Amino acid sequence: MLRCKFLSVIVTIAWAFAAHAQSTDFTAPARDQALLEAAIVNEAPRFVPPTGVTGITVPHHLLAPDLIARGFWAASRGDYDRIVILAPDHFDLVTQSLALLSDDVDTVFGPVKVDQRSTQALLARGDFAQVHPAPEREHGLVAVLPFLAHFFPEVPVVAVIIPMHADAATWAQTAELLLPLVGPRTLVVQSTDFAHYVSPAQAALNDQQTLAALAHGVPGVIEELRQPDHLDAIGAQSVMLQLQGDARPAILANRTSQDYEPDALLDEGITSYIVAAYHSDPAALSVLDYADQTRLFVAGDLMLGRYLRPMLAEPAAVAAMLDTAAQATGGAPILANLEGVLVQEFVANQPDAALVMQARESVPFLEDLSVVAVGLGNNHSYDLGASGLTETLRVLDQAGITALPDRQIVDLGAVRAMSVNMVPQLGRPEAVLADLELLCHRPARPPLIVLPHWGAEYTDTPGREEIAAAEFLASCGVAAVIGAHSHRASERIDLAQGQMPWIYSLGNFIFDQRADR
């Protein structure tokens, strides 16, 4: 671990955990060294965590110490000069816009040192910041400090406690004050529990809305969530996103208190937990692979014929393509949009515009890519007519690759998926909004994702028809919409109906287009 560059006198203070009856239930486990050690050992990853993690979100409910440990393990290989903690003020003890921990703290794993220089600079803003009057009562802080002492024993902290009832302008000011403290060698730890006092079904729905807002990544969307129905710290989450800038989160876990106490009475509802890690390069987080999760990467346009066909005979070219894909996915399964027809034998006199792939070259490559399913709802699946589509389905079936024919819901295990063509295709009508209304009534277990082939080629933003379709699918209960066809990737994830994440276009995955457009 990096030895701290900021010199400070360690003043270890003993906290009286029994000062408040209600908080005792939440803070007492922080003194149980065996409990915390077991959580840390049991969550030790089977992979090498990435370097460069810039932020983590962890619970502060020590009913789930394993989830806190998972978040810290994700950042454990980081080389940090400073850690910034963002925690909520559960007991309304903060009268200014934020409060700070001013003294070093002793934990079961040793002391946590306060970055005195940075803390005192913030406290100099007496009109905005104060010393927290009773940090020993704040379980949003107490729960994470032992993990800081264990994983980063020499790194000083700036602990920020944010009032729950502040407004967006105050959160923006808080982020502006903290931003000079946040650099590439800073870890931001957001201590937040999510849905509170709701039924398990409502918690599942609220968490999906929260996850969609996190995928969108705009603080203003987070600020539209309800507290505590969605989370107990909208302010902490808003400040977190502002400090992370272009870094985006990977979700490492989503559970509820019912997972830990299945027999507990539900009269007062349950609490949910979301664990996340942030990185400026999303591909770096692809190694975060957990046994209790199923991962499926969705890829854009994939075509292995025409000018790409000779490259499949070049081992160096194949290795380069496979390596590039593996860097992004970590070798996880892929669902891609297969543009064209897959045949066993060469087709003579095929149309000039037809996209045709040879099975003996393409299938081994698809298997090495970890492609487990392909969407066929596109404007090239009929390039050789109905017989060509039949042949494609036969080849995929023999290879053990699941096909998603146009407008058919297919169960992929963790999700259901439907590929839908919405652009003109020779000999096959495209889907229109009226067709989507009919599809809306087909039964499918959630989550259902829809993969539309739509829009204008060489564009990265949706038109009115695509926006209307996405809004309709969101109202229909679809979990996500992930588009293709334009050959240019969209720059962001949008939200439809304020709750469904959708992407107009993933662009090309592997395709033979070289033009600047």
mmCIF file of N, CA and C in Angstrom, residues 52-174:
data_model
loop_
_atom_site.group_PDB
_atom_site.id
_atom_site.type_symbol
_atom_site.label_atom_id
_atom_site.label_comp_id
_atom_site.label_asym_id
_atom_site.label_seq_id
_atom_site.Cartn_x
_atom_site.Cartn_y
_atom_site.Cartn_z
ATOM 1 N N GLY A 52 -7.076 1.248 -10.944
ATOM 2 C CA GLY A 52 -7.695 2.448 -11.485
ATOM 3 C C GLY A 52 -9.156 2.641 -11.148
ATOM 4 N N VAL A 53 -9.717 1.853 -10.224
ATOM 5 C CA VAL A 53 -11.089 2.100 -9.792
ATOM 6 C C VAL A 53 -11.141 3.448 -9.087
ATOM 7 N N THR A 54 -12.055 4.311 -9.482
ATOM 8 C CA THR A 54 -12.114 5.667 -8.938
ATOM 9 C C THR A 54 -13.212 5.850 -7.897
ATOM 10 N N GLY A 55 -14.120 4.898 -7.793
ATOM 11 C CA GLY A 55 -15.176 5.023 -6.800
ATOM 12 C C GLY A 55 -15.885 3.713 -6.581
ATOM 13 N N ILE A 56 -16.449 3.539 -5.386
ATOM 14 C CA ILE A 56 -17.274 2.375 -5.094
ATOM 15 C C ILE A 56 -18.499 2.831 -4.307
ATOM 16 N N THR A 57 -19.596 2.127 -4.495
ATOM 17 C CA THR A 57 -20.806 2.312 -3.700
ATOM 18 C C THR A 57 -21.026 1.049 -2.895
ATOM 19 N N VAL A 58 -21.164 1.183 -1.580
ATOM 20 C CA VAL A 58 -21.349 0.027 -0.705
ATOM 21 C C VAL A 58 -22.463 0.326 0.287
ATOM 22 N N PRO A 59 -23.104 -0.729 0.834
ATOM 23 C CA PRO A 59 -24.126 -0.509 1.868
ATOM 24 C C PRO A 59 -23.486 -0.049 3.173
ATOM 25 N N HIS A 60 -24.329 0.449 4.092
ATOM 26 C CA HIS A 60 -23.873 0.699 5.452
ATOM 27 C C HIS A 60 -24.737 -0.070 6.455
ATOM 28 N N HIS A 61 -25.478 -1.033 5.954
ATOM 29 C CA HIS A 61 -26.261 -1.926 6.797
ATOM 30 C C HIS A 61 -25.401 -3.164 7.009
ATOM 31 N N LEU A 62 -24.885 -3.355 8.213
ATOM 32 C CA LEU A 62 -23.943 -4.447 8.463
ATOM 33 C C LEU A 62 -24.626 -5.804 8.560
ATOM 34 N N LEU A 63 -25.904 -5.853 8.228
ATOM 35 C CA LEU A 63 -26.535 -7.126 7.938
ATOM 36 C C LEU A 63 -25.885 -7.759 6.716
ATOM 37 N N ALA A 64 -25.296 -6.928 5.847
ATOM 38 C CA ALA A 64 -24.689 -7.388 4.595
ATOM 39 C C ALA A 64 -23.208 -7.001 4.531
ATOM 40 N N PRO A 65 -22.400 -7.441 5.483
ATOM 41 C CA PRO A 65 -20.977 -7.074 5.434
ATOM 42 C C PRO A 65 -20.256 -7.647 4.225
ATOM 43 N N ASP A 66 -20.787 -8.762 3.695
ATOM 44 C CA ASP A 66 -20.153 -9.351 2.511
ATOM 45 C C ASP A 66 -20.236 -8.408 1.316
ATOM 46 N N LEU A 67 -21.336 -7.657 1.202
ATOM 47 C CA LEU A 67 -21.456 -6.725 0.090
ATOM 48 C C LEU A 67 -20.517 -5.537 0.244
ATOM 49 N N ILE A 68 -20.322 -5.088 1.481
ATOM 50 C CA ILE A 68 -19.342 -4.022 1.702
ATOM 51 C C ILE A 68 -17.952 -4.527 1.322
ATOM 52 N N ALA A 69 -17.649 -5.758 1.736
ATOM 53 C CA ALA A 69 -16.348 -6.336 1.396
ATOM 54 C C ALA A 69 -16.187 -6.463 -0.110
ATOM 55 N N ARG A 70 -17.247 -6.854 -0.822
ATOM 56 C CA ARG A 70 -17.159 -6.992 -2.279
ATOM 57 C C ARG A 70 -16.771 -5.662 -2.926
ATOM 58 N N GLY A 71 -17.387 -4.588 -2.482
ATOM 59 C CA GLY A 71 -17.043 -3.288 -3.049
ATOM 60 C C GLY A 71 -15.593 -2.914 -2.806
ATOM 61 N N PHE A 72 -15.107 -3.159 -1.584
ATOM 62 C CA PHE A 72 -13.718 -2.801 -1.273
ATOM 63 C C PHE A 72 -12.733 -3.718 -1.998
ATOM 64 N N TRP A 73 -13.069 -4.985 -2.161
ATOM 65 C CA TRP A 73 -12.198 -5.868 -2.939
ATOM 66 C C TRP A 73 -12.044 -5.366 -4.375
ATOM 67 N N ALA A 74 -13.127 -4.826 -4.940
ATOM 68 C CA ALA A 74 -13.067 -4.345 -6.323
ATOM 69 C C ALA A 74 -12.048 -3.228 -6.482
ATOM 70 N N ALA A 75 -11.842 -2.437 -5.419
ATOM 71 C CA ALA A 75 -10.895 -1.319 -5.481
ATOM 72 C C ALA A 75 -9.554 -1.642 -4.834
ATOM 73 N N SER A 76 -9.373 -2.880 -4.381
ATOM 74 C CA SER A 76 -8.256 -3.220 -3.496
ATOM 75 C C SER A 76 -6.876 -3.074 -4.126
ATOM 76 N N ARG A 77 -6.791 -3.112 -5.471
ATOM 77 C CA ARG A 77 -5.476 -2.985 -6.112
ATOM 78 C C ARG A 77 -5.146 -1.533 -6.462
ATOM 79 N N GLY A 78 -6.002 -0.614 -6.067
ATOM 80 C CA GLY A 78 -5.755 0.792 -6.355
ATOM 81 C C GLY A 78 -4.629 1.357 -5.507
ATOM 82 N N ASP A 79 -3.941 2.332 -6.045
ATOM 83 C CA ASP A 79 -2.828 3.005 -5.357
ATOM 84 C C ASP A 79 -3.291 4.438 -5.096
ATOM 85 N N TYR A 80 -3.798 4.684 -3.882
ATOM 86 C CA TYR A 80 -4.488 5.940 -3.606
ATOM 87 C C TYR A 80 -3.714 6.821 -2.631
ATOM 88 N N ASP A 81 -3.821 8.126 -2.854
ATOM 89 C CA ASP A 81 -3.285 9.123 -1.920
ATOM 90 C C ASP A 81 -4.339 9.581 -0.918
ATOM 91 N N ARG A 82 -5.598 9.435 -1.287
ATOM 92 C CA ARG A 82 -6.675 9.977 -0.459
ATOM 93 C C ARG A 82 -7.960 9.197 -0.740
ATOM 94 N N ILE A 83 -8.785 9.063 0.301
ATOM 95 C CA ILE A 83 -10.106 8.467 0.156
ATOM 96 C C ILE A 83 -11.142 9.476 0.641
ATOM 97 N N VAL A 84 -12.159 9.706 -0.176
ATOM 98 C CA VAL A 84 -13.273 10.584 0.190
ATOM 99 C C VAL A 84 -14.493 9.713 0.456
ATOM 100 N N ILE A 85 -15.066 9.850 1.651
ATOM 101 C CA ILE A 85 -16.275 9.109 2.016
ATOM 102 C C ILE A 85 -17.473 10.041 1.872
ATOM 103 N N LEU A 86 -18.548 9.533 1.275
ATOM 104 C CA LEU A 86 -19.815 10.253 1.179
ATOM 105 C C LEU A 86 -20.872 9.436 1.907
ATOM 106 N N ALA A 87 -21.399 9.957 2.996
ATOM 107 C CA ALA A 87 -22.383 9.240 3.805
ATOM 108 C C ALA A 87 -23.553 10.159 4.134
ATOM 109 N N PRO A 88 -24.748 9.597 4.355
ATOM 110 C CA PRO A 88 -25.913 10.423 4.694
ATOM 111 C C PRO A 88 -26.001 10.711 6.190
ATOM 112 N N ASP A 89 -26.677 11.790 6.532
ATOM 113 C CA ASP A 89 -26.924 12.189 7.916
ATOM 114 C C ASP A 89 -28.250 11.580 8.357
ATOM 115 N N HIS A 90 -28.190 10.373 8.933
ATOM 116 C CA HIS A 90 -29.413 9.656 9.273
ATOM 117 C C HIS A 90 -30.191 10.294 10.419
ATOM 118 N N PHE A 91 -29.523 11.030 11.307
ATOM 119 C CA PHE A 91 -30.168 11.492 12.537
ATOM 120 C C PHE A 91 -30.344 13.011 12.588
ATOM 121 N N ASP A 92 -30.240 13.657 11.423
ATOM 122 C CA ASP A 92 -30.482 15.107 11.326
ATOM 123 C C ASP A 92 -29.640 15.897 12.324
ATOM 124 N N LEU A 93 -28.372 15.540 12.430
ATOM 125 C CA LEU A 93 -27.469 16.240 13.339
ATOM 126 C C LEU A 93 -26.653 17.323 12.641
ATOM 127 N N VAL A 94 -26.727 17.369 11.324
ATOM 128 C CA VAL A 94 -25.923 18.324 10.558
ATOM 129 C C VAL A 94 -26.781 19.550 10.266
ATOM 130 N N THR A 95 -26.300 20.700 10.717
ATOM 131 C CA THR A 95 -27.050 21.938 10.510
ATOM 132 C C THR A 95 -26.525 22.755 9.342
ATOM 133 N N GLN A 96 -25.310 22.472 8.880
ATOM 134 C CA GLN A 96 -24.756 23.159 7.717
ATOM 135 C C GLN A 96 -24.989 22.307 6.469
ATOM 136 N N SER A 97 -24.356 22.679 5.377
ATOM 137 C CA SER A 97 -24.557 21.953 4.116
ATOM 138 C C SER A 97 -23.830 20.616 4.095
ATOM 139 N N LEU A 98 -22.800 20.476 4.924
ATOM 140 C CA LEU A 98 -22.116 19.193 5.077
ATOM 141 C C LEU A 98 -21.387 19.185 6.404
ATOM 142 N N ALA A 99 -21.067 17.992 6.881
ATOM 143 C CA ALA A 99 -20.283 17.836 8.107
ATOM 144 C C ALA A 99 -19.097 16.929 7.818
ATOM 145 N N LEU A 100 -18.067 17.057 8.654
ATOM 146 C CA LEU A 100 -16.820 16.330 8.419
ATOM 147 C C LEU A 100 -16.361 15.620 9.680
ATOM 148 N N LEU A 101 -15.704 14.512 9.499
ATOM 149 C CA LEU A 101 -15.014 13.825 10.586
ATOM 150 C C LEU A 101 -13.694 14.533 10.809
ATOM 151 N N SER A 102 -13.451 14.974 12.044
ATOM 152 C CA SER A 102 -12.269 15.808 12.289
ATOM 153 C C SER A 102 -11.138 15.069 12.983
ATOM 154 N N ASP A 103 -11.413 13.912 13.587
ATOM 155 C CA ASP A 103 -10.392 13.195 14.342
ATOM 156 C C ASP A 103 -10.200 11.788 13.799
ATOM 157 N N ASP A 104 -8.998 11.279 13.967
ATOM 158 C CA ASP A 104 -8.708 9.903 13.590
ATOM 159 C C ASP A 104 -9.559 8.949 14.439
ATOM 160 N N VAL A 105 -9.828 7.777 13.888
ATOM 161 C CA VAL A 105 -10.757 6.840 14.521
ATOM 162 C C VAL A 105 -10.097 5.480 14.658
ATOM 163 N N ASP A 106 -10.312 4.859 15.800
ATOM 164 C CA ASP A 106 -9.825 3.502 15.998
ATOM 165 C C ASP A 106 -10.917 2.520 15.603
ATOM 166 N N THR A 107 -10.543 1.473 14.859
ATOM 167 C CA THR A 107 -11.475 0.422 14.459
ATOM 168 C C THR A 107 -10.900 -0.931 14.859
ATOM 169 N N VAL A 108 -11.645 -1.988 14.643
ATOM 170 C CA VAL A 108 -11.159 -3.326 14.998
ATOM 171 C C VAL A 108 -9.965 -3.728 14.142
ATOM 172 N N PHE A 109 -9.724 -3.049 13.036
ATOM 173 C CA PHE A 109 -8.576 -3.339 12.180
ATOM 174 C C PHE A 109 -7.498 -2.265 12.274
ATOM 175 N N GLY A 110 -7.607 -1.383 13.259
ATOM 176 C CA GLY A 110 -6.605 -0.341 13.413
ATOM 177 C C GLY A 110 -7.163 1.039 13.110
ATOM 178 N N PRO A 111 -6.301 2.057 13.156
ATOM 179 C CA PRO A 111 -6.785 3.431 13.012
ATOM 180 C C PRO A 111 -7.097 3.809 11.565
ATOM 181 N N VAL A 112 -8.041 4.715 11.423
ATOM 182 C CA VAL A 112 -8.301 5.397 10.159
ATOM 183 C C VAL A 112 -7.888 6.850 10.360
ATOM 184 N N LYS A 113 -6.952 7.305 9.552
ATOM 185 C CA LYS A 113 -6.409 8.655 9.721
ATOM 186 C C LYS A 113 -7.165 9.654 8.859
ATOM 187 N N VAL A 114 -7.457 10.791 9.436
ATOM 188 C CA VAL A 114 -8.131 11.867 8.717
ATOM 189 C C VAL A 114 -7.104 12.699 7.964
ATOM 190 N N ASP A 115 -7.409 13.036 6.750
ATOM 191 C CA ASP A 115 -6.595 13.960 5.962
ATOM 192 C C ASP A 115 -6.852 15.362 6.519
ATOM 193 N N GLN A 116 -6.011 15.752 7.497
ATOM 194 C CA GLN A 116 -6.255 16.988 8.228
ATOM 195 C C GLN A 116 -6.144 18.227 7.341
ATOM 196 N N ARG A 117 -5.193 18.233 6.442
ATOM 197 C CA ARG A 117 -5.013 19.418 5.603
ATOM 198 C C ARG A 117 -6.267 19.688 4.774
ATOM 199 N N SER A 118 -6.782 18.655 4.139
ATOM 200 C CA SER A 118 -7.969 18.826 3.299
ATOM 201 C C SER A 118 -9.209 19.107 4.143
ATOM 202 N N THR A 119 -9.323 18.404 5.269
ATOM 203 C CA THR A 119 -10.489 18.595 6.137
ATOM 204 C C THR A 119 -10.540 20.013 6.696
ATOM 205 N N GLN A 120 -9.391 20.498 7.162
ATOM 206 C CA GLN A 120 -9.376 21.855 7.717
ATOM 207 C C GLN A 120 -9.646 22.903 6.648
ATOM 208 N N ALA A 121 -9.201 22.651 5.429
ATOM 209 C CA ALA A 121 -9.488 23.585 4.335
ATOM 210 C C ALA A 121 -10.989 23.660 4.075
ATOM 211 N N LEU A 122 -11.676 22.517 4.150
ATOM 212 C CA LEU A 122 -13.126 22.523 3.975
ATOM 213 C C LEU A 122 -13.821 23.195 5.160
ATOM 214 N N LEU A 123 -13.332 22.944 6.373
ATOM 215 C CA LEU A 123 -13.940 23.548 7.555
ATOM 216 C C LEU A 123 -13.745 25.062 7.585
ATOM 217 N N ALA A 124 -12.769 25.553 6.841
ATOM 218 C CA ALA A 124 -12.582 26.999 6.756
ATOM 219 C C ALA A 124 -13.796 27.682 6.139
ATOM 220 N N ARG A 125 -14.587 26.892 5.403
ATOM 221 C CA ARG A 125 -15.854 27.412 4.888
ATOM 222 C C ARG A 125 -16.905 27.260 5.977
ATOM 223 N N GLY A 126 -16.815 28.052 7.006
ATOM 224 C CA GLY A 126 -17.698 27.935 8.153
ATOM 225 C C GLY A 126 -19.155 28.150 7.837
ATOM 226 N N ASP A 127 -19.437 28.833 6.732
ATOM 227 C CA ASP A 127 -20.823 29.032 6.326
ATOM 228 C C ASP A 127 -21.402 27.821 5.612
ATOM 229 N N PHE A 128 -20.553 26.815 5.351
ATOM 230 C CA PHE A 128 -20.985 25.672 4.555
ATOM 231 C C PHE A 128 -20.707 24.341 5.247
ATOM 232 N N ALA A 129 -19.611 24.271 6.000
ATOM 233 C CA ALA A 129 -19.162 22.994 6.579
ATOM 234 C C ALA A 129 -19.019 23.106 8.086
ATOM 235 N N GLN A 130 -19.177 21.977 8.761
ATOM 236 C CA GLN A 130 -19.034 21.905 10.207
ATOM 237 C C GLN A 130 -18.409 20.571 10.582
ATOM 238 N N VAL A 131 -17.942 20.457 11.822
ATOM 239 C CA VAL A 131 -17.512 19.178 12.363
ATOM 240 C C VAL A 131 -18.763 18.410 12.790
ATOM 241 N N HIS A 132 -18.814 17.118 12.437
ATOM 242 C CA HIS A 132 -19.972 16.328 12.836
ATOM 243 C C HIS A 132 -19.992 16.190 14.357
ATOM 244 N N PRO A 133 -21.146 16.472 15.011
ATOM 245 C CA PRO A 133 -21.168 16.490 16.475
ATOM 246 C C PRO A 133 -21.127 15.112 17.126
ATOM 247 N N ALA A 134 -21.522 14.068 16.430
ATOM 248 C CA ALA A 134 -21.552 12.731 17.054
ATOM 249 C C ALA A 134 -21.340 11.660 15.996
ATOM 250 N N PRO A 135 -20.147 11.594 15.401
ATOM 251 C CA PRO A 135 -19.928 10.632 14.309
ATOM 252 C C PRO A 135 -20.078 9.188 14.737
ATOM 253 N N GLU A 136 -19.910 8.909 16.049
ATOM 254 C CA GLU A 136 -20.045 7.530 16.512
ATOM 255 C C GLU A 136 -21.465 7.002 16.355
ATOM 256 N N ARG A 137 -22.424 7.902 16.185
ATOM 257 C CA ARG A 137 -23.814 7.480 16.008
ATOM 258 C C ARG A 137 -24.159 7.244 14.540
ATOM 259 N N GLU A 138 -23.352 7.741 13.643
ATOM 260 C CA GLU A 138 -23.686 7.705 12.221
ATOM 261 C C GLU A 138 -23.218 6.400 11.589
ATOM 262 N N HIS A 139 -24.166 5.441 11.441
ATOM 263 C CA HIS A 139 -23.774 4.139 10.893
ATOM 264 C C HIS A 139 -23.383 4.232 9.427
ATOM 265 N N GLY A 140 -23.793 5.295 8.736
ATOM 266 C CA GLY A 140 -23.320 5.491 7.367
ATOM 267 C C GLY A 140 -21.826 5.646 7.300
ATOM 268 N N LEU A 141 -21.237 6.113 8.390
ATOM 269 C CA LEU A 141 -19.780 6.262 8.499
ATOM 270 C C LEU A 141 -19.156 5.068 9.217
ATOM 271 N N VAL A 142 -19.763 4.693 10.337
ATOM 272 C CA VAL A 142 -19.191 3.636 11.182
ATOM 273 C C VAL A 142 -19.040 2.315 10.432
ATOM 274 N N ALA A 143 -19.991 1.994 9.559
ATOM 275 C CA ALA A 143 -19.977 0.684 8.898
ATOM 276 C C ALA A 143 -18.805 0.521 7.949
ATOM 277 N N VAL A 144 -18.336 1.598 7.321
ATOM 278 C CA VAL A 144 -17.302 1.451 6.297
ATOM 279 C C VAL A 144 -15.892 1.668 6.840
ATOM 280 N N LEU A 145 -15.761 2.308 8.007
ATOM 281 C CA LEU A 145 -14.414 2.626 8.504
ATOM 282 C C LEU A 145 -13.560 1.389 8.759
ATOM 283 N N PRO A 146 -14.083 0.297 9.339
ATOM 284 C CA PRO A 146 -13.216 -0.878 9.513
ATOM 285 C C PRO A 146 -12.679 -1.422 8.198
ATOM 286 N N PHE A 147 -13.479 -1.366 7.152
ATOM 287 C CA PHE A 147 -13.026 -1.858 5.847
ATOM 288 C C PHE A 147 -11.940 -0.954 5.274
ATOM 289 N N LEU A 148 -12.049 0.343 5.520
ATOM 290 C CA LEU A 148 -10.984 1.264 5.098
ATOM 291 C C LEU A 148 -9.685 0.929 5.822
ATOM 292 N N ALA A 149 -9.781 0.683 7.138
ATOM 293 C CA ALA A 149 -8.579 0.359 7.909
ATOM 294 C C ALA A 149 -7.946 -0.935 7.427
ATOM 295 N N HIS A 150 -8.769 -1.899 7.020
ATOM 296 C CA HIS A 150 -8.235 -3.184 6.566
ATOM 297 C C HIS A 150 -7.605 -3.084 5.182
ATOM 298 N N PHE A 151 -8.314 -2.497 4.231
ATOM 299 C CA PHE A 151 -7.850 -2.495 2.845
ATOM 300 C C PHE A 151 -6.857 -1.373 2.543
ATOM 301 N N PHE A 152 -6.988 -0.239 3.206
ATOM 302 C CA PHE A 152 -6.134 0.925 2.906
ATOM 303 C C PHE A 152 -5.637 1.555 4.199
ATOM 304 N N PRO A 153 -4.796 0.829 4.959
ATOM 305 C CA PRO A 153 -4.434 1.281 6.319
ATOM 306 C C PRO A 153 -3.623 2.565 6.366
ATOM 307 N N GLU A 154 -2.982 2.941 5.303
ATOM 308 C CA GLU A 154 -2.119 4.116 5.330
ATOM 309 C C GLU A 154 -2.701 5.313 4.579
ATOM 310 N N VAL A 155 -3.884 5.179 4.053
ATOM 311 C CA VAL A 155 -4.446 6.235 3.209
ATOM 312 C C VAL A 155 -5.368 7.125 4.039
ATOM 313 N N PRO A 156 -5.121 8.431 4.078
ATOM 314 C CA PRO A 156 -5.965 9.335 4.873
ATOM 315 C C PRO A 156 -7.317 9.561 4.207
ATOM 316 N N VAL A 157 -8.300 9.904 5.039
ATOM 317 C CA VAL A 157 -9.660 10.052 4.534
ATOM 318 C C VAL A 157 -10.185 11.462 4.771
ATOM 319 N N VAL A 158 -11.082 11.849 3.884
ATOM 320 C CA VAL A 158 -11.932 13.017 4.092
ATOM 321 C C VAL A 158 -13.351 12.463 4.154
ATOM 322 N N ALA A 159 -13.952 12.478 5.347
ATOM 323 C CA ALA A 159 -15.275 11.882 5.547
ATOM 324 C C ALA A 159 -16.326 12.979 5.533
ATOM 325 N N VAL A 160 -17.233 12.906 4.558
ATOM 326 C CA VAL A 160 -18.246 13.933 4.345
ATOM 327 C C VAL A 160 -19.617 13.341 4.636
ATOM 328 N N ILE A 161 -20.336 13.957 5.591
ATOM 329 C CA ILE A 161 -21.692 13.520 5.915
ATOM 330 C C ILE A 161 -22.648 14.564 5.351
ATOM 331 N N ILE A 162 -23.578 14.112 4.498
ATOM 332 C CA ILE A 162 -24.430 15.008 3.723
ATOM 333 C C ILE A 162 -25.855 14.958 4.266
ATOM 334 N N PRO A 163 -26.443 16.111 4.598
ATOM 335 C CA PRO A 163 -27.837 16.118 5.080
ATOM 336 C C PRO A 163 -28.771 15.489 4.057
ATOM 337 N N MET A 164 -29.757 14.779 4.544
ATOM 338 C CA MET A 164 -30.687 14.097 3.646
ATOM 339 C C MET A 164 -31.649 15.058 2.966
ATOM 340 N N HIS A 165 -31.863 16.221 3.568
ATOM 341 C CA HIS A 165 -32.904 17.104 3.065
ATOM 342 C C HIS A 165 -32.335 18.359 2.404
ATOM 343 N N ALA A 166 -31.090 18.292 1.956
ATOM 344 C CA ALA A 166 -30.531 19.401 1.193
ATOM 345 C C ALA A 166 -31.128 19.387 -0.212
ATOM 346 N N ASP A 167 -30.770 20.395 -1.010
ATOM 347 C CA ASP A 167 -31.321 20.463 -2.364
ATOM 348 C C ASP A 167 -30.214 20.284 -3.396
ATOM 349 N N ALA A 168 -30.622 20.229 -4.674
ATOM 350 C CA ALA A 168 -29.672 19.956 -5.751
ATOM 351 C C ALA A 168 -28.591 21.030 -5.834
ATOM 352 N N ALA A 169 -28.950 22.270 -5.561
ATOM 353 C CA ALA A 169 -27.952 23.348 -5.616
ATOM 354 C C ALA A 169 -26.873 23.130 -4.552
ATOM 355 N N THR A 170 -27.290 22.670 -3.368
ATOM 356 C CA THR A 170 -26.319 22.405 -2.300
ATOM 357 C C THR A 170 -25.422 21.238 -2.669
ATOM 358 N N TRP A 171 -26.007 20.195 -3.275
ATOM 359 C CA TRP A 171 -25.195 19.052 -3.683
ATOM 360 C C TRP A 171 -24.178 19.461 -4.757
ATOM 361 N N ALA A 172 -24.596 20.330 -5.652
ATOM 362 C CA ALA A 172 -23.661 20.818 -6.677
ATOM 363 C C ALA A 172 -22.532 21.613 -6.040
ATOM 364 N N GLN A 173 -22.849 22.428 -5.029
ATOM 365 C CA GLN A 173 -21.804 23.179 -4.320
ATOM 366 C C GLN A 173 -20.857 22.236 -3.588
ATOM 367 N N THR A 174 -21.419 21.191 -2.979
ATOM 368 C CA THR A 174 -20.594 20.204 -2.283
ATOM 369 C C THR A 174 -19.621 19.536 -3.251
#
